[in-house]
């Protein structure tokens, strides 16, 4: 196996685990929920034949009793859980601190900013309301999470952000169900 020659940090070890033993780390749960809700939908590319030679290990925290917690690399974990049939996956058990876990989890969410079809106003709102602000500010190298700083980090103009905000708001009004259902009684 190709990973045998790698040097590991103190406390790291390589193991195999079943996908039935994978759970989201409690400190990464909010980041995973935001990532799942806001990521643009992509098609799955089956890398089974590449994986016969090398499968990148999933970084996990050992929760004891054959339970392992993932905290980042959400795209890869999503592919493993939904599409791959092998029962064992190479995993790198990592003794990470809570701060490291939060940073790695939210880094996956912050990386959505650079994707083409991301809804920037929704992502900003999710970061503002769900993420630890100190972690987000550190990842984005900013002092405070504001729309102006978000736009600068995303390399979009604030008018582009505001246009997107208005566009999605008007689409929701057109597509969404009316709040009042009185029209049903008039339809007879």
Short mmCIF file of C-alpha atoms in Angstrom, two decimals:
data_model
loop_
_atom_site.label_atom_id
_atom_site.label_comp_id
_atom_site.label_asym_id
_atom_site.label_seq_id
_atom_site.Cartn_x
_atom_site.Cartn_y
_atom_site.Cartn_z
CA UNK A 1 0.00 0.00 0.00
CA UNK A 2 1.42 3.39 -0.96
CA UNK A 3 0.87 5.04 2.43
CA UNK A 4 3.27 2.63 4.20
CA UNK A 5 6.30 4.75 3.39
CA UNK A 6 4.80 8.01 4.65
CA UNK A 7 5.97 9.53 7.91
CA UNK A 8 3.16 10.15 10.38
CA UNK A 9 2.91 12.82 13.05
CA UNK A 10 2.93 11.69 16.66
CA UNK A 11 -0.41 10.07 17.45
CA UNK A 12 -1.42 9.45 13.83
CA UNK A 13 -2.07 5.94 12.60
CA UNK A 14 -3.42 4.35 9.45
CA UNK A 15 -6.34 1.95 9.69
CA UNK A 16 -9.28 0.64 7.69
CA UNK A 17 -12.86 1.12 8.77
CA UNK A 18 -16.32 0.41 7.45
CA UNK A 19 -18.49 3.30 6.31
CA UNK A 20 -21.07 2.11 8.86
CA UNK A 21 -18.68 3.32 11.58
CA UNK A 22 -18.40 6.89 10.20
CA UNK A 23 -20.14 9.77 11.95
CA UNK A 24 -19.80 13.53 11.68
CA UNK A 25 -17.80 15.04 14.54
CA UNK A 26 -20.06 17.15 16.80
CA UNK A 27 -17.85 20.22 16.24
CA UNK A 28 -18.13 19.78 12.45
CA UNK A 29 -21.90 19.12 12.29
CA UNK A 30 -22.94 22.75 11.62
CA UNK A 31 -20.30 23.10 8.89
CA UNK A 32 -21.47 19.88 7.22
CA UNK A 33 -25.10 21.06 7.27
CA UNK A 34 -24.17 24.40 5.67
CA UNK A 35 -21.95 22.65 3.11
CA UNK A 36 -24.71 20.16 2.17
CA UNK A 37 -27.32 22.89 1.80
CA UNK A 38 -25.25 25.39 -0.20
CA UNK A 39 -22.85 23.40 -2.36
CA UNK A 40 -23.66 23.38 -6.04
CA UNK A 41 -24.76 19.93 -7.14
CA UNK A 42 -22.04 18.02 -8.97
CA UNK A 43 -21.97 14.72 -10.75
CA UNK A 44 -20.12 11.87 -9.12
CA UNK A 45 -17.01 10.65 -10.91
CA UNK A 46 -16.34 7.01 -10.14
CA UNK A 47 -12.67 6.67 -9.29
CA UNK A 48 -12.89 2.97 -8.46
CA UNK A 49 -10.08 1.98 -10.81
CA UNK A 50 -7.83 4.79 -9.64
CA UNK A 51 -8.64 3.81 -6.08
CA UNK A 52 -7.31 0.29 -6.73
CA UNK A 53 -3.86 1.88 -6.83
CA UNK A 54 -4.37 4.65 -4.34
CA UNK A 55 -7.31 5.84 -2.31
CA UNK A 56 -6.70 9.00 -0.33
CA UNK A 57 -7.34 8.19 3.33
CA UNK A 58 -10.15 9.91 5.17
CA UNK A 59 -8.97 11.96 8.14
CA UNK A 60 -10.86 10.78 11.21
CA UNK A 61 -10.90 11.17 14.97
CA UNK A 62 -11.15 7.91 16.93
CA UNK A 63 -14.30 7.98 19.05
CA UNK A 64 -13.48 4.57 20.60
CA UNK A 65 -15.68 1.44 20.33
CA UNK A 66 -15.23 1.29 16.53
CA UNK A 67 -16.80 4.72 16.02
CA UNK A 68 -14.88 7.25 13.93
CA UNK A 69 -15.70 10.90 13.38
CA UNK A 70 -15.04 12.75 10.13
CA UNK A 71 -14.71 16.52 10.29
CA UNK A 72 -13.71 17.69 6.81
CA UNK A 73 -13.21 16.55 3.22
CA UNK A 74 -17.01 16.52 2.98
CA UNK A 75 -17.06 15.86 -0.78
CA UNK A 76 -14.98 12.67 -0.40
CA UNK A 77 -16.98 11.44 2.61
CA UNK A 78 -20.22 12.14 0.72
CA UNK A 79 -18.97 10.01 -2.19
CA UNK A 80 -17.92 7.19 0.13
CA UNK A 81 -21.23 7.13 2.00
CA UNK A 82 -23.49 7.45 -1.04
CA UNK A 83 -21.77 5.75 -3.93
CA UNK A 84 -18.95 3.42 -2.97
CA UNK A 85 -19.62 -0.23 -2.16
CA UNK A 86 -16.34 -1.34 -0.63
CA UNK A 87 -16.73 -1.99 3.05
CA UNK A 88 -13.30 -0.79 4.17
CA UNK A 89 -11.69 2.59 3.58
CA UNK A 90 -8.17 3.65 4.42
CA UNK A 91 -8.38 6.13 7.26
CA UNK A 92 -5.81 8.29 8.94
CA UNK A 93 -6.63 8.59 12.63
CA UNK A 94 -5.69 12.11 13.67
CA UNK A 95 -5.55 13.48 17.21
CA UNK A 96 -6.79 16.98 16.36
CA UNK A 97 -7.77 19.77 18.74
CA UNK A 98 -11.30 21.18 18.70
CA UNK A 99 -9.95 24.36 17.09
CA UNK A 100 -8.26 22.31 14.33
CA UNK A 101 -11.46 20.33 13.74
CA UNK A 102 -13.53 23.52 13.44
CA UNK A 103 -11.00 25.12 11.11
CA UNK A 104 -10.82 22.10 8.81
CA UNK A 105 -14.62 21.69 8.77
CA UNK A 106 -15.33 25.36 8.02
CA UNK A 107 -12.51 25.46 5.45
CA UNK A 108 -14.65 23.11 3.33
CA UNK A 109 -17.53 25.61 3.60
CA UNK A 110 -15.34 28.67 2.92
CA UNK A 111 -13.98 26.92 -0.19
CA UNK A 112 -17.53 27.05 -1.64
CA UNK A 113 -17.02 30.82 -2.05
CA UNK A 114 -14.80 30.25 -5.08
CA UNK A 115 -17.27 27.97 -6.91
CA UNK A 116 -19.10 29.32 -9.94
CA UNK A 117 -22.73 28.65 -9.02
CA UNK A 118 -22.66 29.50 -5.33
CA UNK A 119 -25.38 31.72 -3.87
CA UNK A 120 -23.16 34.31 -2.14
CA UNK A 121 -25.88 35.99 -0.03
CA UNK A 122 -27.03 32.63 1.36
CA UNK A 123 -23.46 31.54 2.03
CA UNK A 124 -22.64 34.82 3.78
CA UNK A 125 -25.78 34.51 5.92
CA UNK A 126 -24.95 30.88 6.79
CA UNK A 127 -21.38 31.82 7.77
CA UNK A 128 -22.62 34.77 9.83
CA UNK A 129 -25.31 32.75 11.65
CA UNK A 130 -23.73 29.29 12.04
CA UNK A 131 -19.94 29.49 12.01
CA UNK A 132 -17.63 30.43 14.87
CA UNK A 133 -16.70 33.97 13.80
CA UNK A 134 -13.11 33.70 15.04
CA UNK A 135 -12.59 30.61 12.86
CA UNK A 136 -14.13 32.22 9.76
CA UNK A 137 -12.16 35.43 10.22
CA UNK A 138 -8.95 33.44 10.59
CA UNK A 139 -9.69 31.36 7.47
CA UNK A 140 -10.57 34.42 5.40
CA UNK A 141 -7.78 36.53 6.97
CA UNK A 142 -10.14 39.32 7.94
CA UNK A 143 -10.93 41.15 11.20
CA UNK A 144 -14.73 41.03 11.00
CA UNK A 145 -17.13 39.15 8.75
CA UNK A 146 -18.98 41.87 6.88
CA UNK A 147 -20.53 41.89 3.43
CA UNK A 148 -17.72 44.18 2.26
CA UNK A 149 -15.00 41.80 3.54
CA UNK A 150 -16.87 38.77 2.19
CA UNK A 151 -17.07 40.34 -1.28
CA UNK A 152 -13.40 41.26 -1.20
CA UNK A 153 -12.49 37.67 -0.23
CA UNK A 154 -14.84 36.23 -2.89
CA UNK A 155 -13.43 38.65 -5.48
CA UNK A 156 -16.88 39.91 -6.42
CA UNK A 157 -18.21 43.45 -6.35
CA UNK A 158 -20.68 44.44 -3.67
CA UNK A 159 -23.15 45.40 -6.43
CA UNK A 160 -22.82 41.85 -7.85
CA UNK A 161 -23.59 40.48 -4.37
CA UNK A 162 -26.62 42.79 -4.00
CA UNK A 163 -27.85 41.89 -7.50
CA UNK A 164 -27.64 38.19 -6.61
CA UNK A 165 -29.47 38.89 -3.36
CA UNK A 166 -32.35 40.61 -5.20
CA UNK A 167 -32.42 38.01 -7.97
CA UNK A 168 -32.78 35.06 -5.58
CA UNK A 169 -35.34 36.92 -3.46
CA UNK A 170 -37.55 37.63 -6.50
CA UNK A 171 -37.19 34.04 -7.78
CA UNK A 172 -38.33 32.71 -4.40
CA UNK A 173 -41.42 34.93 -4.51
CA UNK A 174 -42.34 33.68 -8.00
CA UNK A 175 -41.59 30.00 -7.37
CA UNK A 176 -42.81 29.73 -3.77
CA UNK A 177 -46.36 28.89 -2.74
CA UNK A 178 -48.53 31.85 -1.77
CA UNK A 179 -48.74 32.40 2.00
CA UNK A 180 -52.54 32.59 1.89
CA UNK A 181 -54.41 29.53 0.66
CA UNK A 182 -57.73 31.41 0.18
CA UNK A 183 -57.41 30.98 -3.58
CA UNK A 184 -58.22 27.25 -3.16
CA UNK A 185 -61.79 28.00 -2.03
CA UNK A 186 -62.27 30.38 -5.00
CA UNK A 187 -61.12 27.73 -7.52
CA UNK A 188 -64.40 25.77 -7.47
#
